[in-house]
């Protein structure tokens, strides 16, 4: 029978599964709770999130109409009809569900968050020209811990507002990134960038590995929402020995790696010329896949390499907007998924996108594959939504704890407003989420059971301050760029 739990927090944990089973066992005419409603705050759970639909993204694709999710201590306690959940639980806070769709938060598998401050600084260029002549020099000149703090806050604001709850970052001053993520309440895998050139926070590869070791130690077990990882940049900015050294350090610390891999025709040619093989084969040959790997882009894997990605359980992150804007190519996503590769979605940095909108990535991922293959059946709406949620979580190694609304998982959940004109009428909620919804539709965002945005109001970021600081910093960058242009014209 459906039964309201009457226990203290310490007892509640052990009864999570039992209570869920009880809720699922309820039938519409099941007996009402056997005890009167709880009145003491001690007995209340933290949060109930309601919606016209609960799109769980579990492996069965379960969708609950007029549903609700019960959350306590950051964990999903139960999922059921709104009537069942509200009968079984009293919550300190309730997010009402009228014209709201509840789904897992989006997982942005590849980004350079602080690059929001370089958005629009250099556009319409090829990858190597963009990197070597604009981005790398601008970063060495302007990027310091303060830049990273402000840029990452901007990015977290944009991502929370758009329904992203977890992101994988690769940038400099990772301690600062982690501090920002800690404060704003998001979940993130934060890479310490390793690159064999002078960068904003290191002199060369060995210096960046050494500094990375300290960062990993500091954050390894500090905050369950923050996973420190190594971020070797690519095989054209690090040699084989340096890449092996990064993997050895990651293994020693028991952490994973995120990297750019097989991104552009340049990299393909560089790898063939330097190592006599294409990128994935090269990485496999040096034992680079001996630990968890998140490989961003993967635009040019060969038929020989795709099975390697499956066998070595590499998490691939597809970045359709960035790949289109820099003309890196069209990743064979349909082939990789069919072969069993773990593929998630990412935005890349805001300087090559130029926003952090995962809804746009979903749509472009789908449309780009369809027109490339001349087959409208590939990358269907459910497939793409999975890539942005559970599939993405699996690709970055968090599939057991986030990515779907299932009992026992961490409560990373968003509410999407479905009352604007483009959602009227709604025949198929998943179709609407992928092909219609945009970031402006996200109403509320919950990470680890904590509400970070409530009906569009940001609760953990002082947006006025961040806007002011970002504009002041951008003015300094603009002035320096103007001066440089004047000198260049002399
Ligand atoms: Zn990138």
PDB file of N, CA and C in Angstrom, residues 62-115:
ATOM      1  N   UNK A  62      10.475   5.830 -19.906  1.00  0.00           N
ATOM      2  CA  UNK A  62       9.231   6.076 -19.166  1.00  0.00           C
ATOM      3  C   UNK A  62       8.878   7.564 -19.128  1.00  0.00           C
ATOM      4  N   UNK A  63       7.608   7.840 -19.397  1.00  0.00           N
ATOM      5  CA  UNK A  63       7.082   9.202 -19.270  1.00  0.00           C
ATOM      6  C   UNK A  63       5.839   9.114 -18.388  1.00  0.00           C
ATOM      7  N   UNK A  64       5.800   9.913 -17.316  1.00  0.00           N
ATOM      8  CA  UNK A  64       4.650   9.913 -16.410  1.00  0.00           C
ATOM      9  C   UNK A  64       3.847  11.180 -16.664  1.00  0.00           C
ATOM     10  N   UNK A  65       2.576  11.028 -17.003  1.00  0.00           N
ATOM     11  CA  UNK A  65       1.711  12.205 -17.181  1.00  0.00           C
ATOM     12  C   UNK A  65       1.203  12.672 -15.833  1.00  0.00           C
ATOM     13  N   UNK A  66       1.043  13.998 -15.681  1.00  0.00           N
ATOM     14  CA  UNK A  66       0.633  14.584 -14.403  1.00  0.00           C
ATOM     15  C   UNK A  66       1.413  13.941 -13.256  1.00  0.00           C
ATOM     16  N   UNK A  67       2.715  14.077 -13.349  1.00  0.00           N
ATOM     17  CA  UNK A  67       3.578  13.371 -12.404  1.00  0.00           C
ATOM     18  C   UNK A  67       4.293  14.291 -11.432  1.00  0.00           C
ATOM     19  N   UNK A  68       5.077  13.672 -10.580  1.00  0.00           N
ATOM     20  CA  UNK A  68       5.877  14.430  -9.617  1.00  0.00           C
ATOM     21  C   UNK A  68       7.094  13.599  -9.219  1.00  0.00           C
ATOM     22  N   UNK A  69       8.126  14.304  -8.777  1.00  0.00           N
ATOM     23  CA  UNK A  69       9.352  13.665  -8.319  1.00  0.00           C
ATOM     24  C   UNK A  69       9.617  14.139  -6.895  1.00  0.00           C
ATOM     25  N   UNK A  70       9.848  13.189  -6.007  1.00  0.00           N
ATOM     26  CA  UNK A  70      10.163  13.519  -4.615  1.00  0.00           C
ATOM     27  C   UNK A  70      11.678  13.496  -4.427  1.00  0.00           C
ATOM     28  N   UNK A  71      12.196  14.554  -3.792  1.00  0.00           N
ATOM     29  CA  UNK A  71      13.647  14.718  -3.642  1.00  0.00           C
ATOM     30  C   UNK A  71      13.978  15.006  -2.181  1.00  0.00           C
ATOM     31  N   UNK A  72      14.994  14.326  -1.673  1.00  0.00           N
ATOM     32  CA  UNK A  72      15.459  14.643  -0.325  1.00  0.00           C
ATOM     33  C   UNK A  72      16.967  14.397  -0.226  1.00  0.00           C
ATOM     34  N   UNK A  73      17.643  15.236   0.515  1.00  0.00           N
ATOM     35  CA  UNK A  73      19.097  15.118   0.673  1.00  0.00           C
ATOM     36  C   UNK A  73      19.816  15.003  -0.668  1.00  0.00           C
ATOM     37  N   UNK A  74      19.302  15.678  -1.697  1.00  0.00           N
ATOM     38  CA  UNK A  74      19.952  15.675  -3.000  1.00  0.00           C
ATOM     39  C   UNK A  74      19.675  14.452  -3.847  1.00  0.00           C
ATOM     40  N   UNK A  75      18.850  13.531  -3.327  1.00  0.00           N
ATOM     41  CA  UNK A  75      18.618  12.257  -4.014  1.00  0.00           C
ATOM     42  C   UNK A  75      17.160  12.129  -4.439  1.00  0.00           C
ATOM     43  N   UNK A  76      16.934  11.478  -5.568  1.00  0.00           N
ATOM     44  CA  UNK A  76      15.570  11.218  -6.016  1.00  0.00           C
ATOM     45  C   UNK A  76      14.998  10.067  -5.181  1.00  0.00           C
ATOM     46  N   UNK A  77      13.940  10.389  -4.426  1.00  0.00           N
ATOM     47  CA  UNK A  77      13.322   9.395  -3.536  1.00  0.00           C
ATOM     48  C   UNK A  77      12.270   8.569  -4.250  1.00  0.00           C
ATOM     49  N   UNK A  78      11.451   9.240  -5.075  1.00  0.00           N
ATOM     50  CA  UNK A  78      10.333   8.546  -5.698  1.00  0.00           C
ATOM     51  C   UNK A  78       9.837   9.317  -6.908  1.00  0.00           C
ATOM     52  N   UNK A  79       9.251   8.568  -7.852  1.00  0.00           N
ATOM     53  CA  UNK A  79       8.642   9.173  -9.039  1.00  0.00           C
ATOM     54  C   UNK A  79       7.257   8.539  -9.156  1.00  0.00           C
ATOM     55  N   UNK A  80       6.256   9.344  -9.435  1.00  0.00           N
ATOM     56  CA  UNK A  80       4.927   8.768  -9.577  1.00  0.00           C
ATOM     57  C   UNK A  80       3.945   9.813 -10.050  1.00  0.00           C
ATOM     58  N   UNK A  81       2.661   9.494  -9.954  1.00  0.00           N
ATOM     59  CA  UNK A  81       1.661  10.493 -10.313  1.00  0.00           C
ATOM     60  C   UNK A  81       1.689  11.589  -9.257  1.00  0.00           C
ATOM     61  N   UNK A  82       1.273  12.784  -9.646  1.00  0.00           N
ATOM     62  CA  UNK A  82       1.291  13.903  -8.705  1.00  0.00           C
ATOM     63  C   UNK A  82       0.452  13.566  -7.476  1.00  0.00           C
ATOM     64  N   UNK A  83      -0.675  12.906  -7.688  1.00  0.00           N
ATOM     65  CA  UNK A  83      -1.529  12.553  -6.552  1.00  0.00           C
ATOM     66  C   UNK A  83      -0.808  11.614  -5.586  1.00  0.00           C
ATOM     67  N   UNK A  84      -0.157  10.614  -6.146  1.00  0.00           N
ATOM     68  CA  UNK A  84       0.551   9.648  -5.292  1.00  0.00           C
ATOM     69  C   UNK A  84       1.678  10.307  -4.502  1.00  0.00           C
ATOM     70  N   UNK A  85       2.453  11.101  -5.182  1.00  0.00           N
ATOM     71  CA  UNK A  85       3.619  11.710  -4.511  1.00  0.00           C
ATOM     72  C   UNK A  85       3.172  12.704  -3.446  1.00  0.00           C
ATOM     73  N   UNK A  86       2.162  13.530  -3.771  1.00  0.00           N
ATOM     74  CA  UNK A  86       1.746  14.528  -2.770  1.00  0.00           C
ATOM     75  C   UNK A  86       1.017  13.863  -1.607  1.00  0.00           C
ATOM     76  N   UNK A  87       0.436  12.689  -1.851  1.00  0.00           N
ATOM     77  CA  UNK A  87      -0.188  11.969  -0.737  1.00  0.00           C
ATOM     78  C   UNK A  87       0.867  11.323   0.157  1.00  0.00           C
ATOM     79  N   UNK A  88       1.959  10.915  -0.455  1.00  0.00           N
ATOM     80  CA  UNK A  88       2.968  10.177   0.313  1.00  0.00           C
ATOM     81  C   UNK A  88       3.990  11.078   0.988  1.00  0.00           C
ATOM     82  N   UNK A  89       4.183  12.274   0.465  1.00  0.00           N
ATOM     83  CA  UNK A  89       5.247  13.130   0.994  1.00  0.00           C
ATOM     84  C   UNK A  89       4.772  14.551   1.228  1.00  0.00           C
ATOM     85  N   UNK A  90       5.334  15.161   2.267  1.00  0.00           N
ATOM     86  CA  UNK A  90       5.194  16.597   2.472  1.00  0.00           C
ATOM     87  C   UNK A  90       6.573  17.197   2.272  1.00  0.00           C
ATOM     88  N   UNK A  91       6.648  18.270   1.472  1.00  0.00           N
ATOM     89  CA  UNK A  91       7.965  18.830   1.147  1.00  0.00           C
ATOM     90  C   UNK A  91       8.093  20.259   1.638  1.00  0.00           C
ATOM     91  N   UNK A  92       9.334  20.640   1.950  1.00  0.00           N
ATOM     92  CA  UNK A  92       9.608  22.019   2.352  1.00  0.00           C
ATOM     93  C   UNK A  92       9.351  22.971   1.190  1.00  0.00           C
ATOM     94  N   UNK A  93       9.573  22.469  -0.037  1.00  0.00           N
ATOM     95  CA  UNK A  93       9.383  23.315  -1.214  1.00  0.00           C
ATOM     96  C   UNK A  93       8.747  22.484  -2.326  1.00  0.00           C
ATOM     97  N   UNK A  94       7.801  23.112  -3.038  1.00  0.00           N
ATOM     98  CA  UNK A  94       7.146  22.427  -4.157  1.00  0.00           C
ATOM     99  C   UNK A  94       7.264  23.311  -5.385  1.00  0.00           C
ATOM    100  N   UNK A  95       7.715  22.713  -6.508  1.00  0.00           N
ATOM    101  CA  UNK A  95       7.695  23.430  -7.781  1.00  0.00           C
ATOM    102  C   UNK A  95       6.453  22.955  -8.531  1.00  0.00           C
ATOM    103  N   UNK A  96       5.432  23.816  -8.638  1.00  0.00           N
ATOM    104  CA  UNK A  96       4.175  23.393  -9.264  1.00  0.00           C
ATOM    105  C   UNK A  96       4.359  23.016 -10.731  1.00  0.00           C
ATOM    106  N   UNK A  97       3.447  22.162 -11.231  1.00  0.00           N
ATOM    107  CA  UNK A  97       3.688  21.541 -12.526  1.00  0.00           C
ATOM    108  C   UNK A  97       2.799  21.937 -13.685  1.00  0.00           C
ATOM    109  N   UNK A  98       1.955  22.944 -13.489  1.00  0.00           N
ATOM    110  CA  UNK A  98       1.051  23.275 -14.594  1.00  0.00           C
ATOM    111  C   UNK A  98       1.845  23.850 -15.771  1.00  0.00           C
ATOM    112  N   UNK A  99       1.629  23.312 -16.957  1.00  0.00           N
ATOM    113  CA  UNK A  99       2.357  23.711 -18.167  1.00  0.00           C
ATOM    114  C   UNK A  99       3.857  23.567 -17.981  1.00  0.00           C
ATOM    115  N   UNK A 100       4.262  22.570 -17.254  1.00  0.00           N
ATOM    116  CA  UNK A 100       5.690  22.324 -17.043  1.00  0.00           C
ATOM    117  C   UNK A 100       6.020  20.880 -17.418  1.00  0.00           C
ATOM    118  N   UNK A 101       7.165  20.707 -18.088  1.00  0.00           N
ATOM    119  CA  UNK A 101       7.695  19.373 -18.380  1.00  0.00           C
ATOM    120  C   UNK A 101       8.940  19.181 -17.529  1.00  0.00           C
ATOM    121  N   UNK A 102       9.002  18.074 -16.820  1.00  0.00           N
ATOM    122  CA  UNK A 102      10.128  17.779 -15.938  1.00  0.00           C
ATOM    123  C   UNK A 102      11.035  16.761 -16.627  1.00  0.00           C
ATOM    124  N   UNK A 103      12.296  17.039 -16.655  1.00  0.00           N
ATOM    125  CA  UNK A 103      13.256  16.122 -17.297  1.00  0.00           C
ATOM    126  C   UNK A 103      14.617  16.249 -16.614  1.00  0.00           C
ATOM    127  N   UNK A 104      15.541  15.316 -16.924  1.00  0.00           N
ATOM    128  CA  UNK A 104      16.877  15.435 -16.333  1.00  0.00           C
ATOM    129  C   UNK A 104      17.567  16.697 -16.845  1.00  0.00           C
ATOM    130  N   UNK A 105      18.438  17.286 -16.040  1.00  0.00           N
ATOM    131  CA  UNK A 105      19.236  18.424 -16.508  1.00  0.00           C
ATOM    132  C   UNK A 105      20.129  18.001 -17.660  1.00  0.00           C
ATOM    133  N   UNK A 106      20.475  18.972 -18.517  1.00  0.00           N
ATOM    134  CA  UNK A 106      21.280  18.667 -19.693  1.00  0.00           C
ATOM    135  C   UNK A 106      22.760  18.546 -19.309  1.00  0.00           C
ATOM    136  N   UNK A 107      23.469  17.688 -20.042  1.00  0.00           N
ATOM    137  CA  UNK A 107      24.893  17.427 -19.781  1.00  0.00           C
ATOM    138  C   UNK A 107      25.703  17.978 -20.951  1.00  0.00           C
ATOM    139  N   UNK A 108      26.467  19.020 -20.683  1.00  0.00           N
ATOM    140  CA  UNK A 108      27.323  19.628 -21.708  1.00  0.00           C
ATOM    141  C   UNK A 108      28.708  18.993 -21.587  1.00  0.00           C
ATOM    142  N   UNK A 109      29.002  18.074 -22.495  1.00  0.00           N
ATOM    143  CA  UNK A 109      30.191  17.226 -22.361  1.00  0.00           C
ATOM    144  C   UNK A 109      31.519  17.853 -22.750  1.00  0.00           C
ATOM    145  N   UNK A 110      31.485  19.070 -23.320  1.00  0.00           N
ATOM    146  CA  UNK A 110      32.760  19.710 -23.674  1.00  0.00           C
ATOM    147  C   UNK A 110      32.593  21.218 -23.743  1.00  0.00           C
ATOM    148  N   UNK A 111      33.355  21.914 -22.923  1.00  0.00           N
ATOM    149  CA  UNK A 111      33.278  23.379 -22.950  1.00  0.00           C
ATOM    150  C   UNK A 111      34.571  23.978 -22.416  1.00  0.00           C
ATOM    151  N   UNK A 112      34.713  25.248 -22.698  1.00  0.00           N
ATOM    152  CA  UNK A 112      35.801  26.053 -22.124  1.00  0.00           C
ATOM    153  C   UNK A 112      35.080  27.260 -21.542  1.00  0.00           C
ATOM    154  N   UNK A 113      34.562  27.096 -20.327  1.00  0.00           N
ATOM    155  CA  UNK A 113      33.559  28.029 -19.806  1.00  0.00           C
ATOM    156  C   UNK A 113      33.993  29.487 -19.850  1.00  0.00           C
ATOM    157  N   UNK A 114      35.209  29.760 -19.388  1.00  0.00           N
ATOM    158  CA  UNK A 114      35.618  31.167 -19.255  1.00  0.00           C
ATOM    159  C   UNK A 114      35.766  31.872 -20.599  1.00  0.00           C
ATOM    160  N   UNK A 115      35.740  31.107 -21.698  1.00  0.00           N
ATOM    161  CA  UNK A 115      35.857  31.737 -23.013  1.00  0.00           C
ATOM    162  C   UNK A 115      34.623  32.556 -23.380  1.00  0.00           C
TER     163      UNK A 115
END
